[in-house]
Amino acid sequence: TTGAWRGMPLNLRRHAMADPRVRQAIDLVLDREAIVSEALPGGGAPAYQPIPPTSWAFMREMDRPYRDMKRAGMLLDWAGWTRGPDGLRRRKGSETPLTLRLIVWKDETFRRTAADVIRRQLAGAGIVVEQHLVDNVEYNRLAANMKTEYDGFIGGWGALVDPGDNLYKKFHSRGSQNAMGFSEPEVDQMLEEARAEADPNRARVIYRRLMERLRAEAVFLPLAYPDYLFGVSDRVIGIEPAVVDSWYEFPRNAWLWG
């Protein structure tokens, strides 16, 4: 069991992604169950919030599918992206279809497979996905600063120890992992209040409001909660099951093993 989650941040510096109706439509098109089935077969669960089930702040009441292709199509129509005879969505007078340019770490199985599943799913809504396949070094460089060249990427993060730290880094206007260019004073305030609240029950009320707001903003789309499977020789003793934030935490208590 892990405290990790996988998601897809969307770059608000890109013209189409700056429109919340387009982001919401992409979110509604995604079939998380299908993504997990292909990219994490038997080794994970679909994610509907950026807080993993192993966290005390996990919102079980929000852990359910909300895919809605009909509403996604309506949102895209309202945003001015209508289908042409070829099924692709374009703005009136433009020959360029609505396109999502994704940075994809080509050597990491989940990210590569998930990107391909997402490409097929968004094609059903008339959206083109272009995958920029790169190695780990280039992936980290591009994901750290998408500028105005890319619409998003698929990444992975740990969120076990402190939900406030996990969320602050990604959604606060000054967050160190805010790759989207997202800035909302009300969200900043909720993040600061939740981190300062010592009572978990009161903090959880704030996190619930925050989760509802973040789902509506659709700037960072949760995709999956991965599980990790480790192989250990039967000659090693003293290993006990534990929740980890990442695969490299597994041997942290190796000094206790026999």
mmCIF file of C-alpha atoms in Angstrom:
data_model
loop_
_atom_site.group_PDB
_atom_site.id
_atom_site.type_symbol
_atom_site.label_atom_id
_atom_site.label_comp_id
_atom_site.label_asym_id
_atom_site.label_seq_id
_atom_site.Cartn_x
_atom_site.Cartn_y
_atom_site.Cartn_z
ATOM 1 C CA THR A 1 0.000 0.000 0.000
ATOM 2 C CA THR A 2 1.258 3.483 -0.803
ATOM 3 C CA GLY A 3 0.623 7.143 -0.179
ATOM 4 C CA ALA A 4 1.409 7.909 -3.813
ATOM 5 C CA TRP A 5 -0.883 9.274 -6.486
ATOM 6 C CA ARG A 6 -0.634 9.957 -10.208
ATOM 7 C CA GLY A 7 -2.117 12.957 -11.955
ATOM 8 C CA MET A 8 -2.066 15.300 -14.932
ATOM 9 C CA PRO A 9 -1.541 19.039 -14.330
ATOM 10 C CA LEU A 10 -2.856 21.335 -17.060
ATOM 11 C CA ASN A 11 -0.957 24.432 -18.134
ATOM 12 C CA LEU A 12 -3.092 27.562 -17.765
ATOM 13 C CA ARG A 13 -0.578 29.539 -19.837
ATOM 14 C CA ARG A 14 -1.888 27.734 -22.928
ATOM 15 C CA HIS A 15 -4.865 29.444 -24.558
ATOM 16 C CA ALA A 16 -7.277 26.483 -24.573
ATOM 17 C CA MET A 17 -6.338 25.338 -21.053
ATOM 18 C CA ALA A 18 -6.995 28.807 -19.672
ATOM 19 C CA ASP A 19 -10.708 28.166 -20.242
ATOM 20 C CA PRO A 20 -12.160 26.229 -17.266
ATOM 21 C CA ARG A 21 -14.869 24.752 -19.512
ATOM 22 C CA VAL A 22 -12.205 23.009 -21.609
ATOM 23 C CA ARG A 23 -10.406 21.710 -18.513
ATOM 24 C CA GLN A 24 -13.660 20.489 -16.992
ATOM 25 C CA ALA A 25 -14.562 18.738 -20.229
ATOM 26 C CA ILE A 26 -11.221 16.908 -20.326
ATOM 27 C CA ASP A 27 -11.751 15.845 -16.711
ATOM 28 C CA LEU A 28 -15.242 14.531 -17.500
ATOM 29 C CA VAL A 29 -14.019 12.539 -20.504
ATOM 30 C CA LEU A 30 -11.372 10.617 -18.562
ATOM 31 C CA ASP A 31 -12.260 7.038 -17.686
ATOM 32 C CA ARG A 32 -10.018 6.408 -14.684
ATOM 33 C CA GLU A 33 -11.059 2.773 -14.365
ATOM 34 C CA ALA A 34 -9.876 2.107 -17.923
ATOM 35 C CA ILE A 35 -6.611 3.977 -17.291
ATOM 36 C CA VAL A 36 -5.891 1.840 -14.216
ATOM 37 C CA SER A 37 -6.939 -1.354 -15.986
ATOM 38 C CA GLU A 38 -4.394 -0.813 -18.759
ATOM 39 C CA ALA A 39 -1.619 1.129 -17.037
ATOM 40 C CA LEU A 40 -1.739 -0.500 -13.564
ATOM 41 C CA PRO A 41 -3.307 -3.936 -14.134
ATOM 42 C CA GLY A 42 -4.021 -5.355 -10.685
ATOM 43 C CA GLY A 43 -1.751 -2.795 -9.057
ATOM 44 C CA GLY A 44 -3.734 0.299 -8.241
ATOM 45 C CA ALA A 45 -7.037 2.137 -8.060
ATOM 46 C CA PRO A 46 -8.627 5.077 -9.903
ATOM 47 C CA ALA A 47 -8.124 8.473 -8.281
ATOM 48 C CA TYR A 48 -10.787 11.163 -7.993
ATOM 49 C CA GLN A 49 -8.959 13.507 -5.612
ATOM 50 C CA PRO A 50 -5.314 14.484 -4.962
ATOM 51 C CA ILE A 51 -5.365 12.856 -1.513
ATOM 52 C CA PRO A 52 -4.609 9.099 -1.343
ATOM 53 C CA PRO A 53 -6.815 6.627 0.591
ATOM 54 C CA THR A 54 -3.996 6.075 3.101
ATOM 55 C CA SER A 55 -4.238 9.690 4.298
ATOM 56 C CA TRP A 56 -6.394 10.725 7.259
ATOM 57 C CA ALA A 57 -7.753 13.548 5.077
ATOM 58 C CA PHE A 58 -9.022 11.245 2.300
ATOM 59 C CA MET A 59 -12.619 12.074 1.311
ATOM 60 C CA ARG A 60 -14.297 8.683 0.893
ATOM 61 C CA GLU A 61 -17.546 10.357 -0.136
ATOM 62 C CA MET A 62 -15.756 11.850 -3.171
ATOM 63 C CA ASP A 63 -14.194 8.544 -4.218
ATOM 64 C CA ARG A 64 -16.564 7.715 -7.066
ATOM 65 C CA PRO A 65 -16.640 8.041 -10.872
ATOM 66 C CA TYR A 66 -18.084 11.185 -12.412
ATOM 67 C CA ARG A 67 -17.347 10.615 -16.113
ATOM 68 C CA ASP A 68 -19.956 12.353 -18.281
ATOM 69 C CA MET A 69 -19.324 12.456 -22.029
ATOM 70 C CA LYS A 70 -22.561 14.317 -22.762
ATOM 71 C CA ARG A 71 -21.781 17.166 -20.390
ATOM 72 C CA ALA A 72 -18.181 17.263 -21.640
ATOM 73 C CA GLY A 73 -19.469 17.794 -25.176
ATOM 74 C CA MET A 74 -21.809 20.550 -24.024
ATOM 75 C CA LEU A 75 -18.977 22.353 -22.221
ATOM 76 C CA LEU A 76 -16.772 22.215 -25.299
ATOM 77 C CA ASP A 77 -19.610 23.540 -27.457
ATOM 78 C CA TRP A 78 -20.175 26.424 -25.018
ATOM 79 C CA ALA A 79 -16.461 27.168 -25.085
ATOM 80 C CA GLY A 80 -16.638 27.533 -28.865
ATOM 81 C CA TRP A 81 -14.966 24.245 -29.768
ATOM 82 C CA THR A 82 -17.479 22.557 -32.063
ATOM 83 C CA ARG A 83 -17.184 19.323 -34.032
ATOM 84 C CA GLY A 84 -16.470 19.412 -37.749
ATOM 85 C CA PRO A 85 -17.313 16.796 -40.394
ATOM 86 C CA ASP A 86 -14.169 14.847 -39.405
ATOM 87 C CA GLY A 87 -15.283 14.666 -35.765
ATOM 88 C CA LEU A 88 -12.551 17.002 -34.500
ATOM 89 C CA ARG A 89 -13.297 20.151 -32.537
ATOM 90 C CA ARG A 90 -12.244 23.527 -33.866
ATOM 91 C CA ARG A 91 -13.054 27.159 -33.258
ATOM 92 C CA LYS A 92 -15.097 28.922 -35.909
ATOM 93 C CA GLY A 93 -12.856 30.025 -38.758
ATOM 94 C CA SER A 94 -9.861 27.969 -37.588
ATOM 95 C CA GLU A 95 -8.387 24.875 -39.225
ATOM 96 C CA THR A 96 -6.474 23.866 -36.079
ATOM 97 C CA PRO A 97 -8.235 21.232 -33.945
ATOM 98 C CA LEU A 98 -8.366 21.367 -30.162
ATOM 99 C CA THR A 99 -5.080 19.708 -29.247
ATOM 100 C CA LEU A 100 -3.539 18.606 -25.949
ATOM 101 C CA ARG A 101 0.272 18.508 -26.100
ATOM 102 C CA LEU A 102 1.550 16.140 -23.405
ATOM 103 C CA ILE A 103 5.081 15.614 -22.106
ATOM 104 C CA VAL A 104 5.499 11.851 -21.663
ATOM 105 C CA TRP A 105 8.336 10.007 -19.914
ATOM 106 C CA LYS A 106 8.791 7.308 -22.531
ATOM 107 C CA ASP A 107 10.593 4.775 -20.309
ATOM 108 C CA GLU A 108 8.103 4.765 -17.416
ATOM 109 C CA THR A 109 5.366 2.217 -18.055
ATOM 110 C CA PHE A 110 2.462 3.897 -16.276
ATOM 111 C CA ARG A 111 3.000 7.337 -17.761
ATOM 112 C CA ARG A 112 3.528 6.048 -21.286
ATOM 113 C CA THR A 113 0.539 3.681 -21.164
ATOM 114 C CA ALA A 114 -1.754 6.179 -19.416
ATOM 115 C CA ALA A 115 -0.910 8.821 -22.018
ATOM 116 C CA ASP A 116 -1.945 6.454 -24.784
ATOM 117 C CA VAL A 117 -5.218 5.556 -23.035
ATOM 118 C CA ILE A 118 -5.966 9.254 -22.506
ATOM 119 C CA ARG A 119 -5.206 9.899 -26.189
ATOM 120 C CA ARG A 120 -7.844 7.360 -27.215
ATOM 121 C CA GLN A 121 -10.395 8.621 -24.690
ATOM 122 C CA LEU A 122 -10.055 12.282 -25.698
ATOM 123 C CA ALA A 123 -10.261 11.310 -29.378
ATOM 124 C CA GLY A 124 -13.808 10.186 -28.603
ATOM 125 C CA ALA A 125 -14.602 13.782 -27.629
ATOM 126 C CA GLY A 126 -12.974 15.263 -30.729
ATOM 127 C CA ILE A 127 -9.750 16.298 -28.985
ATOM 128 C CA VAL A 128 -6.332 15.506 -30.453
ATOM 129 C CA VAL A 129 -3.503 14.445 -28.115
ATOM 130 C CA GLU A 130 0.111 14.914 -29.206
ATOM 131 C CA GLN A 131 2.612 12.952 -27.120
ATOM 132 C CA HIS A 132 6.122 14.368 -26.781
ATOM 133 C CA LEU A 133 8.093 11.261 -25.782
ATOM 134 C CA VAL A 134 11.288 12.065 -23.873
ATOM 135 C CA ASP A 135 13.778 10.457 -21.482
ATOM 136 C CA ASN A 136 13.784 11.063 -17.731
ATOM 137 C CA VAL A 137 16.216 13.988 -17.810
ATOM 138 C CA GLU A 138 14.303 15.859 -20.497
ATOM 139 C CA TYR A 139 10.973 14.988 -18.871
ATOM 140 C CA ASN A 140 12.012 16.560 -15.559
ATOM 141 C CA ARG A 141 13.339 19.646 -17.316
ATOM 142 C CA LEU A 142 10.217 20.235 -19.395
ATOM 143 C CA ALA A 143 7.728 19.373 -16.637
ATOM 144 C CA ALA A 144 9.382 21.852 -14.275
ATOM 145 C CA ASN A 145 8.606 24.679 -16.685
ATOM 146 C CA MET A 146 6.108 23.986 -19.465
ATOM 147 C CA LYS A 147 6.142 27.659 -20.481
ATOM 148 C CA THR A 148 3.613 28.063 -23.312
ATOM 149 C CA GLU A 149 4.773 25.008 -25.264
ATOM 150 C CA TYR A 150 2.912 22.136 -23.581
ATOM 151 C CA ASP A 151 -0.561 21.625 -22.151
ATOM 152 C CA GLY A 152 0.372 19.114 -19.470
ATOM 153 C CA PHE A 153 2.221 16.008 -18.364
ATOM 154 C CA ILE A 154 1.532 12.863 -16.358
ATOM 155 C CA GLY A 155 3.416 12.720 -13.072
ATOM 156 C CA GLY A 156 3.592 11.014 -9.711
ATOM 157 C CA TRP A 157 3.810 12.337 -6.162
ATOM 158 C CA GLY A 158 3.767 11.173 -2.547
ATOM 159 C CA ALA A 159 1.110 12.528 -0.191
ATOM 160 C CA LEU A 160 1.211 10.326 2.883
ATOM 161 C CA VAL A 161 2.834 12.368 5.616
ATOM 162 C CA ASP A 162 1.119 15.750 5.371
ATOM 163 C CA PRO A 163 -1.839 16.446 3.061
ATOM 164 C CA GLY A 164 -1.313 20.145 3.652
ATOM 165 C CA ASP A 165 2.241 19.989 2.339
ATOM 166 C CA ASN A 166 1.206 17.880 -0.671
ATOM 167 C CA LEU A 167 -1.615 20.224 -1.651
ATOM 168 C CA TYR A 168 0.160 23.491 -0.807
ATOM 169 C CA LYS A 169 3.068 22.671 -3.120
ATOM 170 C CA LYS A 170 0.760 22.027 -6.057
ATOM 171 C CA PHE A 171 -2.147 24.444 -5.698
ATOM 172 C CA HIS A 172 -0.883 27.466 -3.781
ATOM 173 C CA SER A 173 0.089 30.395 -5.997
ATOM 174 C CA ARG A 174 3.580 30.178 -4.456
ATOM 175 C CA GLY A 175 3.710 26.377 -4.430
ATOM 176 C CA SER A 176 7.008 24.832 -5.492
ATOM 177 C CA GLN A 177 5.207 22.220 -7.659
ATOM 178 C CA ASN A 178 2.595 24.542 -9.141
ATOM 179 C CA ALA A 179 3.448 23.813 -12.767
ATOM 180 C CA MET A 180 0.039 24.999 -13.992
ATOM 181 C CA GLY A 181 0.379 28.732 -13.361
ATOM 182 C CA PHE A 182 -2.677 28.426 -11.097
ATOM 183 C CA SER A 183 -3.428 31.322 -8.763
ATOM 184 C CA GLU A 184 -6.647 31.797 -6.791
ATOM 185 C CA PRO A 185 -6.642 33.858 -3.549
ATOM 186 C CA GLU A 186 -9.525 31.815 -2.090
ATOM 187 C CA VAL A 187 -7.636 28.545 -2.674
ATOM 188 C CA ASP A 188 -4.481 30.057 -1.160
ATOM 189 C CA GLN A 189 -6.452 31.025 1.939
ATOM 190 C CA MET A 190 -7.968 27.556 2.365
ATOM 191 C CA LEU A 191 -4.555 25.923 1.996
ATOM 192 C CA GLU A 192 -3.045 28.220 4.614
ATOM 193 C CA GLU A 193 -5.937 27.693 7.035
ATOM 194 C CA ALA A 194 -5.799 23.908 6.674
ATOM 195 C CA ARG A 195 -2.053 23.786 7.322
ATOM 196 C CA ALA A 196 -2.419 25.982 10.411
ATOM 197 C CA GLU A 197 -5.355 24.013 11.878
ATOM 198 C CA ALA A 198 -4.188 21.633 14.613
ATOM 199 C CA ASP A 199 -7.534 19.840 14.951
ATOM 200 C CA PRO A 200 -7.781 17.161 12.209
ATOM 201 C CA ASN A 201 -11.584 17.276 12.235
ATOM 202 C CA ARG A 202 -11.648 21.012 11.596
ATOM 203 C CA ALA A 203 -8.875 20.706 9.022
ATOM 204 C CA ARG A 204 -10.857 18.009 7.245
ATOM 205 C CA VAL A 205 -13.819 20.382 6.846
ATOM 206 C CA ILE A 206 -11.499 22.851 5.131
ATOM 207 C CA TYR A 207 -10.029 20.125 2.936
ATOM 208 C CA ARG A 208 -13.522 19.090 1.855
ATOM 209 C CA ARG A 209 -14.274 22.631 0.671
ATOM 210 C CA LEU A 210 -10.901 22.708 -1.011
ATOM 211 C CA MET A 211 -11.482 19.415 -2.836
ATOM 212 C CA GLU A 212 -14.801 20.654 -4.198
ATOM 213 C CA ARG A 213 -13.181 23.869 -5.421
ATOM 214 C CA LEU A 214 -10.244 22.049 -7.023
ATOM 215 C CA ARG A 215 -12.538 19.634 -8.817
ATOM 216 C CA ALA A 216 -14.437 22.594 -10.265
ATOM 217 C CA GLU A 217 -11.194 24.300 -11.324
ATOM 218 C CA ALA A 218 -9.915 21.090 -12.987
ATOM 219 C CA VAL A 219 -6.335 22.328 -13.151
ATOM 220 C CA PHE A 220 -4.658 19.176 -11.816
ATOM 221 C CA LEU A 221 -6.503 15.995 -12.737
ATOM 222 C CA PRO A 222 -6.031 12.974 -10.424
ATOM 223 C CA LEU A 223 -5.669 9.707 -12.332
ATOM 224 C CA ALA A 224 -4.632 6.783 -10.121
ATOM 225 C CA TYR A 225 -3.380 5.518 -6.775
ATOM 226 C CA PRO A 226 -0.608 2.988 -7.529
ATOM 227 C CA ASP A 227 0.324 0.000 -5.388
ATOM 228 C CA TYR A 228 3.890 -1.320 -5.320
ATOM 229 C CA LEU A 229 4.907 -4.959 -5.504
ATOM 230 C CA PHE A 230 8.345 -5.825 -4.133
ATOM 231 C CA GLY A 231 10.205 -9.108 -4.495
ATOM 232 C CA VAL A 232 12.383 -10.275 -1.606
ATOM 233 C CA SER A 233 14.337 -13.469 -1.108
ATOM 234 C CA ASP A 234 12.763 -15.904 1.390
ATOM 235 C CA ARG A 235 16.123 -15.898 3.173
ATOM 236 C CA VAL A 236 15.424 -12.339 4.359
ATOM 237 C CA ILE A 237 13.409 -12.120 7.581
ATOM 238 C CA GLY A 238 12.004 -9.276 9.652
ATOM 239 C CA ILE A 239 10.178 -7.470 6.864
ATOM 240 C CA GLU A 240 6.790 -6.127 7.907
ATOM 241 C CA PRO A 241 4.108 -4.631 5.629
ATOM 242 C CA ALA A 242 4.139 -0.842 5.645
ATOM 243 C CA VAL A 243 2.694 2.100 3.768
ATOM 244 C CA VAL A 244 5.289 3.940 1.675
ATOM 245 C CA ASP A 245 5.177 7.180 -0.282
ATOM 246 C CA SER A 246 7.464 5.910 -3.007
ATOM 247 C CA TRP A 247 9.176 2.696 -4.106
ATOM 248 C CA TYR A 248 12.590 3.850 -2.878
ATOM 249 C CA GLU A 249 11.303 4.040 0.710
ATOM 250 C CA PHE A 250 10.859 0.256 0.870
ATOM 251 C CA PRO A 251 14.393 -0.535 2.175
ATOM 252 C CA ARG A 252 14.410 2.276 4.752
ATOM 253 C CA ASN A 253 14.333 -0.287 7.605
ATOM 254 C CA ALA A 254 16.729 -2.695 5.937
ATOM 255 C CA TRP A 255 19.051 -2.478 8.938
ATOM 256 C CA LEU A 256 16.409 -4.436 10.921
ATOM 257 C CA TRP A 257 16.168 -7.261 8.433
ATOM 258 C CA GLY A 258 17.825 -10.577 9.192
#
